[in-house]
Short mmCIF file of C-alpha atoms and ligand atoms in Angstrom, two decimals:
data_model
loop_
_atom_site.label_atom_id
_atom_site.label_comp_id
_atom_site.label_asym_id
_atom_site.label_seq_id
_atom_site.Cartn_x
_atom_site.Cartn_y
_atom_site.Cartn_z
CA MET Z 1082 -27.37 3.73 1.43
CA PRO Z 1083 -28.10 3.93 5.15
CA GLY Z 1084 -29.85 7.09 6.15
CA ASP Z 1085 -27.39 8.38 8.72
CA ILE Z 1086 -24.47 8.96 6.36
CA ARG Z 1087 -24.75 11.69 3.78
CA LEU Z 1088 -23.59 11.24 0.20
CA ASP Z 1089 -20.92 13.89 0.66
CA GLY Z 1090 -19.33 11.48 3.09
CA THR Z 1091 -20.04 13.43 6.24
CA PRO Z 1092 -20.87 11.12 9.14
CA GLN Z 1093 -23.61 12.60 11.31
CA THR Z 1094 -23.27 10.63 14.50
CA ALA Z 1095 -19.73 9.26 14.70
CA SER Z 1096 -18.19 8.97 18.15
CA HIS Z 1097 -15.02 11.05 18.11
CA ALA Z 1098 -13.09 8.78 20.43
CA PRO Z 1099 -9.72 7.85 18.89
CA LEU Z 1100 -9.13 4.31 17.70
CA VAL Z 1101 -6.80 2.56 20.15
CA ASP Z 1102 -6.21 -1.19 20.13
CA ARG Z 1103 -5.67 -3.44 23.14
CA PHE Z 1104 -1.89 -3.00 22.89
CA GLY Z 1105 -2.27 0.77 23.15
CA ARG Z 1106 -1.53 1.40 19.49
CA GLU Z 1107 -3.41 4.38 18.10
CA ILE Z 1108 -4.81 3.78 14.61
CA ARG Z 1109 -4.29 6.86 12.48
CA TYR Z 1110 -3.71 5.35 9.05
CA LEU Z 1111 -6.21 3.72 6.70
CA ARG Z 1112 -5.24 1.87 3.57
CA LEU Z 1113 -8.27 1.98 1.36
CA SER Z 1114 -8.35 -0.48 -1.51
CA VAL Z 1115 -10.59 0.43 -4.41
CA THR Z 1116 -10.10 -2.64 -6.60
CA ASP Z 1117 -8.36 -6.00 -6.64
CA ARG Z 1118 -7.81 -5.67 -10.40
CA CYS Z 1119 -4.58 -4.69 -12.04
CA ASP Z 1120 -3.18 -4.17 -15.50
CA LEU Z 1121 0.10 -5.85 -14.46
CA ARG Z 1122 0.75 -9.31 -13.02
CA CYS Z 1123 3.85 -8.92 -10.84
CA VAL Z 1124 5.33 -12.36 -10.19
CA TYR Z 1125 5.53 -11.86 -6.42
CA CYS Z 1126 2.05 -10.38 -6.13
CA MET Z 1127 -0.43 -12.45 -8.07
CA ALA Z 1128 -0.98 -15.46 -10.30
CA GLU Z 1129 -0.65 -15.15 -14.06
CA ARG Z 1130 -4.40 -15.65 -14.46
CA PRO Z 1131 -5.91 -14.33 -11.24
CA ASP Z 1132 -9.56 -14.78 -10.35
CA PHE Z 1133 -10.64 -11.19 -9.93
CA LEU Z 1134 -13.70 -10.47 -7.83
CA PRO Z 1135 -17.00 -9.71 -9.57
CA LYS Z 1136 -17.50 -5.95 -9.72
CA SER Z 1137 -20.92 -6.39 -8.09
CA ARG Z 1138 -19.18 -7.17 -4.80
CA LEU Z 1139 -17.32 -3.87 -4.64
CA LEU Z 1140 -18.19 -1.00 -2.38
CA THR Z 1141 -19.39 1.91 -4.48
CA LEU Z 1142 -17.27 5.03 -4.65
CA GLU Z 1143 -19.90 6.85 -2.56
CA GLU Z 1144 -19.69 4.15 0.10
CA LEU Z 1145 -15.89 4.29 0.10
CA SER Z 1146 -16.08 8.06 0.50
CA ALA Z 1147 -18.54 7.88 3.38
CA ILE Z 1148 -16.61 5.15 5.15
CA GLY Z 1149 -13.36 7.08 4.66
CA ALA Z 1150 -15.01 10.12 6.24
CA HIS Z 1151 -16.08 8.01 9.19
CA PHE Z 1152 -12.53 6.84 9.78
CA ILE Z 1153 -11.35 10.46 9.66
CA ALA Z 1154 -13.95 11.36 12.29
CA ARG Z 1155 -12.43 8.62 14.44
CA GLY Z 1156 -8.92 10.08 14.27
CA VAL Z 1157 -7.48 8.61 11.07
CA ASN Z 1158 -5.34 11.38 9.63
CA LYS Z 1159 -3.71 9.58 6.74
CA ILE Z 1160 -5.42 7.64 3.96
CA ARG Z 1161 -3.61 5.78 1.23
CA ILE Z 1162 -5.64 4.73 -1.80
CA THR Z 1163 -4.46 1.40 -3.10
CA GLY Z 1164 -5.48 -1.84 -4.78
CA GLY Z 1165 -4.84 -3.82 -7.05
CA GLU Z 1166 -4.03 -0.90 -9.25
CA PRO Z 1167 -6.18 1.93 -7.90
CA LEU Z 1168 -6.09 3.98 -11.09
CA VAL Z 1169 -7.72 1.22 -13.16
CA ARG Z 1170 -10.98 1.66 -11.26
CA ARG Z 1171 -13.28 3.79 -13.37
CA ASP Z 1172 -13.98 7.24 -11.91
CA VAL Z 1173 -11.75 6.63 -8.88
CA ILE Z 1174 -10.72 10.27 -9.21
CA HIS Z 1175 -14.18 11.23 -7.89
CA LEU Z 1176 -13.44 9.34 -4.67
CA ILE Z 1177 -10.01 10.93 -4.41
CA GLU Z 1178 -11.51 14.38 -4.94
CA ALA Z 1179 -14.16 13.72 -2.29
CA LEU Z 1180 -11.60 12.51 0.26
CA GLY Z 1181 -9.29 15.38 -0.68
CA LYS Z 1182 -11.91 17.79 0.67
CA HIS Z 1183 -11.12 16.49 4.18
CA ILE Z 1184 -7.49 17.62 3.98
CA GLY Z 1185 -7.01 20.19 6.71
CA TYR Z 1186 -10.25 19.05 8.36
CA GLY Z 1187 -9.01 15.97 10.19
CA LEU Z 1188 -7.12 14.47 7.28
CA ASP Z 1189 -3.44 15.42 7.07
CA GLU Z 1190 -2.50 13.42 4.05
CA LEU Z 1191 -4.13 11.64 1.12
CA THR Z 1192 -1.73 9.44 -0.81
CA LEU Z 1193 -1.73 6.73 -3.40
CA THR Z 1194 0.27 3.63 -4.19
CA THR Z 1195 0.39 2.95 -7.91
CA ASN Z 1196 2.29 1.12 -10.62
CA ALA Z 1197 2.19 4.42 -12.58
CA THR Z 1198 0.82 2.90 -15.80
CA GLN Z 1199 -2.18 5.25 -15.77
CA LEU Z 1200 -0.47 8.21 -14.17
CA ALA Z 1201 0.32 10.11 -17.36
CA GLY Z 1202 -3.38 10.84 -17.86
CA GLN Z 1203 -4.32 11.37 -14.22
CA ALA Z 1204 -1.44 13.09 -12.44
CA GLY Z 1205 -2.74 16.64 -12.89
CA ARG Z 1206 -6.15 15.86 -11.46
CA LEU Z 1207 -4.64 13.90 -8.59
CA ALA Z 1208 -2.49 16.90 -7.68
CA ARG Z 1209 -5.49 19.21 -7.84
CA ALA Z 1210 -7.41 16.83 -5.56
CA GLY Z 1211 -4.75 17.35 -2.89
CA VAL Z 1212 -2.46 14.36 -3.48
CA LYS Z 1213 1.00 15.67 -2.69
CA ARG Z 1214 2.97 12.43 -2.44
CA ILE Z 1215 2.67 9.04 -4.09
CA ASN Z 1216 4.47 5.73 -3.91
CA VAL Z 1217 5.31 4.20 -7.27
CA SER Z 1218 6.17 0.52 -7.47
CA LEU Z 1219 9.14 0.00 -9.74
CA ASP Z 1220 11.44 -2.96 -9.19
CA THR Z 1221 13.95 -2.52 -11.99
CA LEU Z 1222 15.14 -0.09 -14.66
CA ASN Z 1223 15.90 -2.88 -17.09
CA PRO Z 1224 13.05 -3.02 -19.65
CA ASP Z 1225 13.35 -6.78 -20.16
CA ALA Z 1226 13.44 -7.52 -16.44
CA TYR Z 1227 10.50 -5.13 -15.93
CA ALA Z 1228 8.49 -6.98 -18.59
CA ARG Z 1229 9.39 -10.32 -16.99
CA LEU Z 1230 8.64 -9.27 -13.39
CA THR Z 1231 5.34 -7.58 -14.29
CA ARG Z 1232 4.49 -10.30 -16.87
CA GLY Z 1233 4.13 -7.97 -19.82
CA GLY Z 1234 4.44 -4.41 -18.51
CA GLN Z 1235 6.35 -1.73 -20.40
CA LEU Z 1236 8.94 0.21 -18.46
CA ALA Z 1237 8.50 3.26 -20.71
CA THR Z 1238 4.83 3.57 -19.70
CA CYS Z 1239 5.74 3.55 -16.01
CA LEU Z 1240 8.50 6.11 -16.53
CA ALA Z 1241 6.14 8.39 -18.48
CA GLY Z 1242 3.67 8.20 -15.62
CA ILE Z 1243 6.36 9.10 -13.11
CA GLU Z 1244 7.42 12.06 -15.23
CA ALA Z 1245 3.82 13.31 -15.43
CA ALA Z 1246 3.48 13.11 -11.66
CA ARG Z 1247 6.72 14.98 -11.17
CA LYS Z 1248 5.57 17.71 -13.56
CA ALA Z 1249 2.32 17.94 -11.63
CA GLY Z 1250 4.35 18.71 -8.51
CA ILE Z 1251 3.71 15.40 -6.74
CA ALA Z 1252 6.57 14.07 -4.59
CA ILE Z 1253 7.47 10.50 -5.51
CA LYS Z 1254 8.86 7.57 -3.58
CA ILE Z 1255 10.00 4.56 -5.56
CA ASN Z 1256 9.18 1.25 -3.89
CA ALA Z 1257 11.02 -1.87 -5.01
CA VAL Z 1258 10.51 -5.40 -3.76
CA ALA Z 1259 13.93 -7.06 -3.48
CA LEU Z 1260 13.88 -10.39 -5.29
CA LYS Z 1261 16.61 -12.99 -5.13
CA GLY Z 1262 18.34 -13.49 -8.46
CA GLU Z 1263 15.87 -11.18 -10.23
CA ASN Z 1264 16.45 -7.50 -9.55
CA GLU Z 1265 19.15 -7.65 -6.89
CA ASP Z 1266 22.04 -6.69 -9.17
CA GLY Z 1267 20.08 -3.72 -10.53
CA LEU Z 1268 19.07 -2.24 -7.17
CA PRO Z 1269 22.04 0.17 -6.90
CA ASP Z 1270 21.20 1.60 -10.36
CA LEU Z 1271 17.54 1.93 -9.43
CA ILE Z 1272 18.37 3.71 -6.18
CA ALA Z 1273 20.93 5.99 -7.82
CA TRP Z 1274 18.43 6.88 -10.57
CA ALA Z 1275 15.67 7.62 -8.05
CA HIS Z 1276 17.96 9.82 -5.98
CA ALA Z 1277 19.19 11.66 -9.07
CA GLN Z 1278 15.55 12.52 -9.82
CA GLY Z 1279 15.07 13.81 -6.28
CA PHE Z 1280 12.90 10.82 -5.27
CA ASP Z 1281 13.12 8.77 -2.09
CA ALA Z 1282 13.53 5.04 -2.63
CA THR Z 1283 12.44 2.17 -0.42
CA LEU Z 1284 13.27 -1.50 -0.60
CA ILE Z 1285 10.76 -4.09 0.61
CA GLU Z 1286 11.20 -7.72 1.60
CA VAL Z 1287 8.86 -10.07 -0.20
CA MET Z 1288 6.07 -11.37 2.04
CA PRO Z 1289 4.37 -14.77 1.85
CA LEU Z 1290 0.93 -13.49 0.91
CA GLY Z 1291 -1.15 -15.77 -1.29
CA GLU Z 1292 0.05 -18.49 -3.64
CA VAL Z 1293 2.27 -17.40 -6.51
CA ALA Z 1294 4.03 -19.54 -9.13
CA GLN Z 1295 7.32 -19.77 -7.15
CA ASP Z 1296 8.24 -20.96 -3.68
CA ARG Z 1297 8.73 -17.79 -1.61
CA ALA Z 1298 12.09 -19.14 -0.48
CA ASP Z 1299 13.29 -18.73 -4.08
CA GLN Z 1300 12.14 -15.09 -4.14
CA PHE Z 1301 13.14 -13.95 -0.66
CA LEU Z 1302 16.17 -11.71 -0.40
CA PRO Z 1303 16.90 -10.45 3.13
CA LEU Z 1304 17.44 -6.71 3.13
CA SER Z 1305 20.23 -7.17 5.67
CA ALA Z 1306 22.22 -8.77 2.80
CA VAL Z 1307 21.20 -6.01 0.39
CA ARG Z 1308 22.31 -3.38 2.85
CA ASP Z 1309 25.66 -5.12 3.33
CA ARG Z 1310 26.19 -5.13 -0.43
CA LEU Z 1311 25.19 -1.49 -0.81
CA SER Z 1312 27.58 -0.59 2.01
CA GLU Z 1313 30.46 -1.93 -0.07
CA GLN Z 1314 29.94 0.86 -2.62
CA TRP Z 1315 28.14 3.57 -0.62
CA THR Z 1316 28.27 5.22 2.79
CA LEU Z 1317 24.93 4.62 4.51
CA THR Z 1318 24.08 6.65 7.60
CA ASP Z 1319 21.06 5.76 9.72
CA LEU Z 1320 18.47 8.52 9.95
CA PRO Z 1321 15.98 9.06 12.77
CA ASP Z 1322 13.24 9.88 10.19
CA ARG Z 1323 9.93 8.07 10.58
CA THR Z 1324 7.17 8.72 8.08
CA GLY Z 1325 4.38 7.00 9.98
CA GLY Z 1326 5.19 3.64 8.42
CA PRO Z 1327 7.51 0.69 8.94
CA SER Z 1328 10.41 2.10 6.88
CA ARG Z 1329 13.79 2.65 8.49
CA TYR Z 1330 15.79 5.23 6.57
CA VAL Z 1331 19.42 5.82 5.75
CA ARG Z 1332 21.12 8.66 3.89
CA VAL Z 1333 23.30 7.57 0.99
CA ALA Z 1334 26.26 9.97 1.11
CA GLU Z 1335 27.26 9.44 -2.53
CA THR Z 1336 23.79 10.14 -4.00
CA GLY Z 1337 22.56 12.51 -1.28
CA GLY Z 1338 19.24 10.66 -1.29
CA ARG Z 1339 17.18 8.87 1.31
CA LEU Z 1340 16.78 5.10 1.22
CA GLY Z 1341 14.17 3.17 3.22
CA PHE Z 1342 14.17 -0.48 4.25
CA ILE Z 1343 10.91 -2.31 5.00
CA THR Z 1344 11.84 -5.56 6.68
CA PRO Z 1345 8.76 -7.53 7.70
CA LEU Z 1346 10.82 -10.73 7.80
CA THR Z 1347 14.22 -9.81 9.18
CA SER Z 1348 13.10 -7.14 11.64
CA ASN Z 1349 9.54 -7.10 12.85
CA PHE Z 1350 7.99 -3.65 13.13
CA CYS Z 1351 4.52 -4.51 14.44
CA ALA Z 1352 4.95 -2.77 17.80
CA GLY Z 1353 4.52 0.58 16.08
CA CYS Z 1354 1.69 -0.46 13.76
CA ASN Z 1355 -0.79 2.37 13.31
CA ARG Z 1356 -2.88 1.08 10.42
CA VAL Z 1357 -5.85 -0.92 9.29
CA ARG Z 1358 -6.85 -1.95 5.78
CA LEU Z 1359 -10.22 -1.91 4.10
CA THR Z 1360 -10.59 -4.04 0.99
CA CYS Z 1361 -12.60 -3.01 -2.04
CA THR Z 1362 -15.33 -5.42 -0.93
CA GLY Z 1363 -15.56 -3.83 2.49
CA GLU Z 1364 -13.62 -6.32 4.58
CA LEU Z 1365 -11.68 -4.67 7.36
CA TYR Z 1366 -8.29 -6.27 8.05
CA THR Z 1367 -6.36 -5.23 11.10
CA CYS Z 1368 -3.21 -7.09 10.09
CA LEU Z 1369 -1.69 -7.92 6.71
CA GLY Z 1370 -0.44 -11.25 8.00
CA HIS Z 1371 -3.59 -12.73 9.54
CA GLU Z 1372 -6.76 -14.30 8.19
CA GLY Z 1373 -10.00 -13.07 9.62
CA ALA Z 1374 -11.67 -9.91 8.48
CA ILE Z 1375 -14.56 -7.88 9.79
CA ASP Z 1376 -17.46 -7.58 7.34
CA LEU Z 1377 -17.79 -3.83 7.39
CA LYS Z 1378 -19.78 -3.67 4.16
CA THR Z 1379 -22.72 -5.65 5.50
CA ALA Z 1380 -22.64 -3.81 8.81
CA TYR Z 1381 -22.63 -0.48 7.02
CA ARG Z 1382 -25.35 -1.36 4.54
CA GLU Z 1383 -27.62 -2.76 7.24
CA ARG Z 1384 -26.98 -0.36 10.12
CA GLY Z 1385 -25.15 2.70 8.80
CA THR Z 1386 -23.00 4.57 11.30
CA ALA Z 1387 -23.97 2.24 14.16
CA GLY Z 1388 -22.76 -0.71 12.08
CA LEU Z 1389 -19.45 1.02 11.32
CA GLU Z 1390 -18.95 1.89 14.98
CA ALA Z 1391 -19.51 -1.74 16.00
CA CYS Z 1392 -16.94 -2.86 13.42
CA LEU Z 1393 -14.37 -0.38 14.66
CA ASP Z 1394 -14.86 -1.48 18.27
CA ARG Z 1395 -14.39 -5.09 17.20
CA ALA Z 1396 -11.33 -4.20 15.16
CA MET Z 1397 -9.68 -2.50 18.14
CA ALA Z 1398 -10.48 -5.48 20.37
CA THR Z 1399 -9.06 -8.06 17.97
CA LYS Z 1400 -6.12 -6.45 16.13
CA PRO Z 1401 -3.32 -9.02 16.48
CA GLU Z 1402 -0.11 -8.09 18.22
CA ARG Z 1403 2.08 -9.06 15.26
CA HIS Z 1404 2.40 -11.08 12.10
CA ASP Z 1405 4.46 -14.27 11.93
CA PHE Z 1406 5.68 -14.50 8.36
CA ASP Z 1407 7.64 -17.57 7.35
CA VAL Z 1408 9.39 -17.80 3.99
CA SER Z 1409 11.27 -21.02 4.62
CA ARG Z 1410 11.12 -23.55 1.78
CA GLY Z 1411 7.76 -25.28 1.52
CA ALA Z 1412 6.11 -23.03 4.12
CA ALA Z 1413 2.47 -22.24 3.45
CA PRO Z 1414 1.56 -18.62 2.76
CA ALA Z 1415 0.81 -16.67 5.95
CA VAL Z 1416 -2.59 -15.87 4.46
CA SER Z 1417 -4.41 -17.14 1.38
CA ARG Z 1418 -5.09 -13.72 -0.09
CA ASN Z 1419 -2.46 -11.84 -2.07
CA MET Z 1420 -1.43 -8.24 -1.48
CA ALA Z 1421 -3.60 -6.98 -4.33
CA ARG Z 1422 -6.67 -8.52 -2.67
CA THR Z 1423 -5.96 -6.99 0.75
CA GLY Z 1424 -4.75 -3.65 -0.50
CA GLY Z 1425 -1.00 -3.10 -0.51
N1 SAM N 2165 -0.70 -1.71 -7.88
C1 SAM N 2165 -0.15 -0.78 -6.98
C2 SAM N 2165 1.35 -0.89 -6.92
O1 SAM N 2165 1.89 -1.90 -7.38
O2 SAM N 2165 1.96 0.04 -6.40
C3 SAM N 2165 -0.73 -0.84 -5.59
C4 SAM N 2165 -1.00 -2.18 -5.01
S1 SAM N 2165 0.41 -3.21 -4.76
C5 SAM N 2165 -0.35 -4.67 -4.09
C6 SAM N 2165 1.15 -2.39 -3.36
C7 SAM N 2165 2.57 -2.77 -3.05
O3 SAM N 2165 2.60 -4.11 -2.61
C8 SAM N 2165 3.54 -2.69 -4.22
O4 SAM N 2165 4.63 -1.87 -3.82
C9 SAM N 2165 4.01 -4.10 -4.40
O5 SAM N 2165 5.33 -4.15 -4.84
C10 SAM N 2165 3.81 -4.68 -3.03
N2 SAM N 2165 3.66 -6.14 -2.97
C11 SAM N 2165 2.79 -6.93 -3.63
N3 SAM N 2165 2.92 -8.21 -3.26
C12 SAM N 2165 3.90 -8.24 -2.34
C13 SAM N 2165 4.52 -9.28 -1.56
N4 SAM N 2165 4.13 -10.55 -1.66
N5 SAM N 2165 5.50 -8.93 -0.70
C14 SAM N 2165 5.90 -7.64 -0.57
N6 SAM N 2165 5.37 -6.62 -1.27
C15 SAM N 2165 4.38 -6.92 -2.14
FE1 SF4 N 2166 -0.50 -5.01 -9.83
FE2 SF4 N 2166 0.68 -3.70 -7.86
FE3 SF4 N 2166 0.30 -6.36 -7.69
FE4 SF4 N 2166 2.04 -5.45 -9.45
S1 SF4 N 2166 2.17 -5.24 -7.22
S2 SF4 N 2166 0.46 -6.99 -9.84
S3 SF4 N 2166 1.16 -3.56 -10.05
S4 SF4 N 2166 -1.27 -4.83 -7.72
#
């Protein structure tokens, strides 16, 4: 551990200049991946038998905490813990508790994206650590379709996790990837269920990240078509709400709930991008859709705060203007790594 960062994660010599890229975008949001491993194998996310990284390559929880603190000192006010499945990393709660101590001291929000399989046992501690909102990935309410899409997951486990989080007082947003011919017919039920529970729901277009078993063209369902279909049964009213991310929201009059659309393919949102991603092995990605990462782990281990500062300067100088996803038949993935490797 370099000498100029304390184990409690407090950087001693960070510059406090905000992170602004060459297109004037201010970076306030860090997605921090703690593992590439997962207990599910969603068909759009990873291969059936993925090659997970050796654990020896991971940043330690202390390093993740210290690096997170450094980002906060540079103006990041929102951190989302992700993976892989973040809750399968042993003792990850210690990291979440350490980062939670920054809430109100530079950090406005600490959140988590999870498949909810481990939530039943962890929701209470997450809430006590300061996690007030989480995103839960749930693509269908049909148990057979859930088992098929996750390659073996049990819907009941996910629902029990969601219930535990709700009881712990954590606000929940349900995220569903829209998949052609798979979950499209069940999306209205999923949205209506989420809204009846008082949850927001967001639909996401599948992105061509990494090789999966299917051609992406066979998975891709444009959300413009989904919205048209939903409009046949519901009244959707555009909302001005922005939650710091790429979602565009509507109010569904019949359910009273809020529905988000994340459309990386049909409507590019990169102009407002405010985020960077750090993988569990310490690679800093400034765009989900580009190869080329900055080796923050080596810089940090060799040079401490000075190494981190150099990485952040480089990140701001090289963050691409936009992604160029292509899901036409036969197109190569935009990047070779899947979402679980980068940190979703
Ligand atoms: N395991 C956690 C989960 O599923 O919520 C966190 C990591 S997962 C990679 C984060 C999000 O990425 C999930 O909502 C998942 O549905 C989404 N995702 C994974 N692969 C994707 C892809 N190719 N296109 C769009 N979304 C994807
Ligand atoms: Fe696991 Fe999340 Fe990827 Fe599904 S989307 S395989 S739950 S990392």
